[in-house]
């Protein structure tokens, strides 16, 4: 079993929701944690203080900014053993015909391009020591979900990257897995939407961020799991 204690982790989108819960779970397991955030500086600093970690503002749509951010983590930690590619946005358009080029590019750049280039920046060092990578996908990448087609496409892409990287990086002792959650109670759901999503979920509720974090810990600790997609959705999608 992989021992998280004493390891160094990077969580993108770590200032709230699922990313915050994963950062806390890693900290509770004894890891030193760095988080990337996009805009919520005060919240990011608050989270970093609670987990005795560090936080950097990084624009995941900008490859040079990604490289700068990863370099800062290396300068502070010396290495990165665990990478959690959590950051992502949903977009505002639910109807395919309403999606503009600008919205498409922003969502794809954040959700997929950011995931790719953060990993590209981290992996060369990880190849020397081994490591763990977790990519946050979504039920939308499995069966379309309730968000827009561009969001579903980005999360299907995250699953594709996971499978390719699991195969490509296995010889370096790097395990790569994905989590595909259904709706999660991150505070972004209105009471009405939460009720609606709960009613169409067989288990009768949405997930908590801590349940997703628990899955991340399992995937990190198990050395024999790679290329897997953990479906955490209360029974809405059974693959």
Short mmCIF file of C-alpha atoms in Angstrom, two decimals:
data_model
loop_
_atom_site.label_atom_id
_atom_site.label_comp_id
_atom_site.label_asym_id
_atom_site.label_seq_id
_atom_site.Cartn_x
_atom_site.Cartn_y
_atom_site.Cartn_z
CA UNK A 1 0.00 0.00 0.00
CA UNK A 2 1.23 3.48 -0.87
CA UNK A 3 2.03 5.52 2.24
CA UNK A 4 0.83 9.11 1.87
CA UNK A 5 2.54 10.31 5.03
CA UNK A 6 5.52 12.48 4.21
CA UNK A 7 4.61 12.80 0.54
CA UNK A 8 4.22 16.08 -1.36
CA UNK A 9 0.98 16.77 -3.19
CA UNK A 10 -0.41 19.34 -5.62
CA UNK A 11 -4.17 19.85 -5.92
CA UNK A 12 -5.49 22.16 -8.64
CA UNK A 13 -8.70 24.00 -7.83
CA UNK A 14 -7.96 23.34 -4.18
CA UNK A 15 -9.60 26.36 -2.60
CA UNK A 16 -13.15 25.01 -2.46
CA UNK A 17 -15.47 22.07 -3.02
CA UNK A 18 -13.98 18.74 -4.05
CA UNK A 19 -10.45 20.13 -4.32
CA UNK A 20 -10.58 21.55 -0.80
CA UNK A 21 -11.88 18.24 0.57
CA UNK A 22 -9.11 16.28 -1.18
CA UNK A 23 -6.47 18.72 0.07
CA UNK A 24 -7.74 18.24 3.63
CA UNK A 25 -7.84 14.45 3.24
CA UNK A 26 -4.24 14.38 2.02
CA UNK A 27 -3.18 16.63 4.89
CA UNK A 28 -4.94 14.34 7.37
CA UNK A 29 -2.94 11.44 5.92
CA UNK A 30 0.31 13.31 6.58
CA UNK A 31 1.07 14.86 3.18
CA UNK A 32 2.38 18.35 2.56
CA UNK A 33 -0.08 19.97 0.17
CA UNK A 34 0.11 22.80 -2.35
CA UNK A 35 -3.03 24.12 -4.01
CA UNK A 36 -3.59 26.09 -7.19
CA UNK A 37 -6.50 28.49 -7.30
CA UNK A 38 -7.97 30.76 -9.94
CA UNK A 39 -9.56 33.74 -8.22
CA UNK A 40 -10.56 33.13 -4.58
CA UNK A 41 -7.34 34.37 -2.96
CA UNK A 42 -8.72 34.84 0.55
CA UNK A 43 -10.38 31.42 0.52
CA UNK A 44 -7.23 29.78 -0.89
CA UNK A 45 -5.07 31.34 1.83
CA UNK A 46 -7.55 30.21 4.47
CA UNK A 47 -7.45 26.62 3.18
CA UNK A 48 -3.65 26.67 2.91
CA UNK A 49 -3.39 27.87 6.51
CA UNK A 50 -5.68 25.10 7.79
CA UNK A 51 -3.70 22.38 6.02
CA UNK A 52 -0.34 23.98 6.78
CA UNK A 53 0.31 24.11 3.04
CA UNK A 54 0.91 26.64 0.29
CA UNK A 55 -1.31 28.26 -2.33
CA UNK A 56 -0.51 29.80 -5.70
CA UNK A 57 -2.74 31.66 -8.12
CA UNK A 58 -2.37 29.95 -11.51
CA UNK A 59 -4.26 30.51 -14.77
CA UNK A 60 -4.74 26.99 -16.12
CA UNK A 61 -5.56 28.34 -19.57
CA UNK A 62 -2.02 29.75 -19.82
CA UNK A 63 0.73 27.16 -20.32
CA UNK A 64 3.52 29.52 -19.24
CA UNK A 65 1.65 30.35 -16.04
CA UNK A 66 1.20 26.63 -15.38
CA UNK A 67 4.95 26.11 -15.76
CA UNK A 68 5.64 28.99 -13.38
CA UNK A 69 3.20 27.63 -10.82
CA UNK A 70 4.61 24.10 -10.92
CA UNK A 71 8.15 25.48 -10.63
CA UNK A 72 7.12 27.38 -7.48
CA UNK A 73 5.85 24.14 -5.95
CA UNK A 74 9.10 22.38 -6.81
CA UNK A 75 11.04 25.25 -5.26
CA UNK A 76 9.04 24.92 -2.02
CA UNK A 77 8.72 21.12 -1.83
CA UNK A 78 11.58 19.78 -3.92
CA UNK A 79 9.29 17.24 -5.57
CA UNK A 80 5.66 16.36 -6.27
CA UNK A 81 4.60 12.79 -5.42
CA UNK A 82 0.84 13.19 -5.84
CA UNK A 83 -0.98 15.28 -8.44
CA UNK A 84 -4.74 15.83 -8.29
CA UNK A 85 -6.08 17.49 -11.43
CA UNK A 86 -9.32 18.77 -9.93
CA UNK A 87 -9.80 22.29 -11.35
CA UNK A 88 -12.64 22.74 -13.79
CA UNK A 89 -15.59 24.88 -14.80
CA UNK A 90 -19.08 23.94 -15.99
CA UNK A 91 -19.92 26.80 -18.34
CA UNK A 92 -23.22 28.60 -18.60
CA UNK A 93 -24.79 27.14 -21.74
CA UNK A 94 -26.72 23.90 -21.40
CA UNK A 95 -27.99 23.86 -24.99
CA UNK A 96 -25.48 22.94 -27.71
CA UNK A 97 -26.84 25.65 -30.01
CA UNK A 98 -26.11 28.33 -27.40
CA UNK A 99 -22.42 27.52 -26.90
CA UNK A 100 -20.18 30.25 -28.28
CA UNK A 101 -16.61 29.79 -29.45
CA UNK A 102 -15.41 31.87 -26.50
CA UNK A 103 -17.24 29.69 -23.97
CA UNK A 104 -16.06 26.50 -25.69
CA UNK A 105 -12.42 27.65 -25.63
CA UNK A 106 -12.52 28.82 -22.01
CA UNK A 107 -14.07 25.59 -20.78
CA UNK A 108 -11.81 23.30 -22.82
CA UNK A 109 -8.71 25.29 -21.91
CA UNK A 110 -9.51 25.07 -18.21
CA UNK A 111 -10.83 21.51 -17.99
CA UNK A 112 -8.67 19.67 -20.52
CA UNK A 113 -5.75 21.81 -21.65
CA UNK A 114 -4.99 22.77 -18.05
CA UNK A 115 -5.08 19.13 -16.93
CA UNK A 116 -2.76 18.12 -19.78
CA UNK A 117 -0.13 20.80 -19.26
CA UNK A 118 -0.05 20.63 -15.46
CA UNK A 119 0.61 16.90 -15.83
CA UNK A 120 3.22 17.53 -18.52
CA UNK A 121 5.02 19.92 -16.17
CA UNK A 122 4.95 17.54 -13.19
CA UNK A 123 5.63 14.14 -14.78
CA UNK A 124 9.33 14.52 -15.77
CA UNK A 125 10.30 14.75 -12.09
CA UNK A 126 7.73 12.11 -11.10
CA UNK A 127 9.29 9.67 -13.59
CA UNK A 128 12.39 9.55 -11.37
CA UNK A 129 10.58 8.64 -8.16
CA UNK A 130 7.16 7.28 -9.15
CA UNK A 131 3.91 8.86 -8.06
CA UNK A 132 0.15 9.08 -8.23
CA UNK A 133 -2.11 11.13 -10.51
CA UNK A 134 -5.85 11.57 -9.99
CA UNK A 135 -7.96 13.26 -12.68
CA UNK A 136 -11.43 14.57 -11.86
CA UNK A 137 -13.81 13.56 -14.61
CA UNK A 138 -17.60 13.46 -14.26
CA UNK A 139 -20.68 11.39 -14.83
CA UNK A 140 -21.10 13.73 -17.80
CA UNK A 141 -18.05 12.12 -19.42
CA UNK A 142 -19.73 8.74 -19.05
CA UNK A 143 -23.31 9.36 -20.13
CA UNK A 144 -23.72 13.02 -21.05
CA UNK A 145 -24.89 14.32 -17.69
CA UNK A 146 -27.04 17.39 -17.22
CA UNK A 147 -24.52 20.09 -18.15
CA UNK A 148 -23.60 21.30 -21.64
CA UNK A 149 -22.14 19.17 -24.43
CA UNK A 150 -18.82 21.02 -24.20
CA UNK A 151 -18.57 20.09 -20.52
CA UNK A 152 -19.39 16.45 -21.30
CA UNK A 153 -16.75 16.44 -24.04
CA UNK A 154 -14.10 17.86 -21.69
CA UNK A 155 -14.82 15.22 -19.06
CA UNK A 156 -14.82 12.41 -21.61
CA UNK A 157 -11.43 13.80 -22.62
CA UNK A 158 -10.25 13.57 -19.00
CA UNK A 159 -11.14 9.88 -19.02
CA UNK A 160 -9.25 9.42 -22.28
CA UNK A 161 -6.16 11.12 -20.87
CA UNK A 162 -6.36 8.94 -17.75
CA UNK A 163 -6.33 5.72 -19.75
CA UNK A 164 -3.55 6.83 -22.05
CA UNK A 165 -1.37 8.11 -19.22
CA UNK A 166 -1.94 4.96 -17.15
CA UNK A 167 -0.49 2.93 -20.02
CA UNK A 168 2.26 5.42 -20.91
CA UNK A 169 3.54 6.10 -17.40
CA UNK A 170 3.22 2.64 -15.80
CA UNK A 171 6.87 1.79 -16.49
CA UNK A 172 7.84 4.77 -14.30
CA UNK A 173 5.74 3.49 -11.38
CA UNK A 174 3.19 6.27 -11.87
CA UNK A 175 -0.43 5.25 -11.28
CA UNK A 176 -3.06 7.33 -13.07
CA UNK A 177 -6.76 7.07 -12.21
CA UNK A 178 -9.91 9.13 -12.56
CA UNK A 179 -12.98 9.86 -10.48
CA UNK A 180 -16.27 10.47 -12.26
CA UNK A 181 -18.67 11.96 -9.69
CA UNK A 182 -22.33 12.60 -10.12
CA UNK A 183 -23.68 15.82 -8.60
CA UNK A 184 -21.78 16.93 -5.49
CA UNK A 185 -23.00 19.29 -2.77
CA UNK A 186 -20.25 21.89 -3.07
CA UNK A 187 -22.40 24.88 -2.21
CA UNK A 188 -22.88 25.75 -5.88
CA UNK A 189 -26.17 23.85 -6.12
CA UNK A 190 -29.33 25.79 -5.38
CA UNK A 191 -31.74 24.06 -2.95
CA UNK A 192 -34.12 23.49 -5.88
CA UNK A 193 -31.45 21.89 -8.08
CA UNK A 194 -30.13 19.79 -5.21
CA UNK A 195 -33.65 18.48 -4.59
CA UNK A 196 -34.19 17.78 -8.28
CA UNK A 197 -30.89 15.91 -8.64
CA UNK A 198 -31.51 13.96 -5.45
CA UNK A 199 -34.87 12.78 -6.75
CA UNK A 200 -33.36 11.28 -9.92
CA UNK A 201 -30.53 9.56 -8.02
CA UNK A 202 -31.28 5.99 -6.86
CA UNK A 203 -29.67 6.59 -3.44
CA UNK A 204 -31.85 9.67 -3.04
CA UNK A 205 -29.20 12.35 -2.53
CA UNK A 206 -26.16 14.04 -4.03
CA UNK A 207 -22.62 13.25 -2.86
CA UNK A 208 -20.60 15.17 -0.32
CA UNK A 209 -17.12 16.47 -1.23
CA UNK A 210 -15.70 14.25 1.51
CA UNK A 211 -17.04 11.14 -0.22
CA UNK A 212 -15.18 12.08 -3.37
CA UNK A 213 -12.04 12.79 -1.32
CA UNK A 214 -12.34 9.36 0.30
CA UNK A 215 -12.28 7.81 -3.18
CA UNK A 216 -9.20 9.83 -4.11
CA UNK A 217 -7.38 8.51 -1.04
CA UNK A 218 -8.28 4.93 -1.93
CA UNK A 219 -7.01 5.34 -5.49
CA UNK A 220 -3.78 6.90 -4.25
CA UNK A 221 -3.11 4.29 -1.57
CA UNK A 222 -3.76 1.22 -3.75
CA UNK A 223 -0.60 0.50 -5.77
CA UNK A 224 -2.31 -2.00 -8.08
CA UNK A 225 -5.00 0.29 -9.44
CA UNK A 226 -4.21 2.28 -12.58
CA UNK A 227 -6.30 3.31 -15.56
CA UNK A 228 -9.48 3.02 -13.51
CA UNK A 229 -12.46 5.37 -13.51
CA UNK A 230 -14.29 5.36 -10.18
CA UNK A 231 -17.99 6.08 -10.70
CA UNK A 232 -19.26 7.84 -7.57
CA UNK A 233 -22.81 8.79 -8.49
CA UNK A 234 -25.33 7.13 -6.18
CA UNK A 235 -26.39 4.67 -8.87
CA UNK A 236 -27.26 7.13 -11.65
CA UNK A 237 -24.71 5.54 -13.96
CA UNK A 238 -23.77 1.88 -13.67
CA UNK A 239 -20.91 1.15 -16.08
#
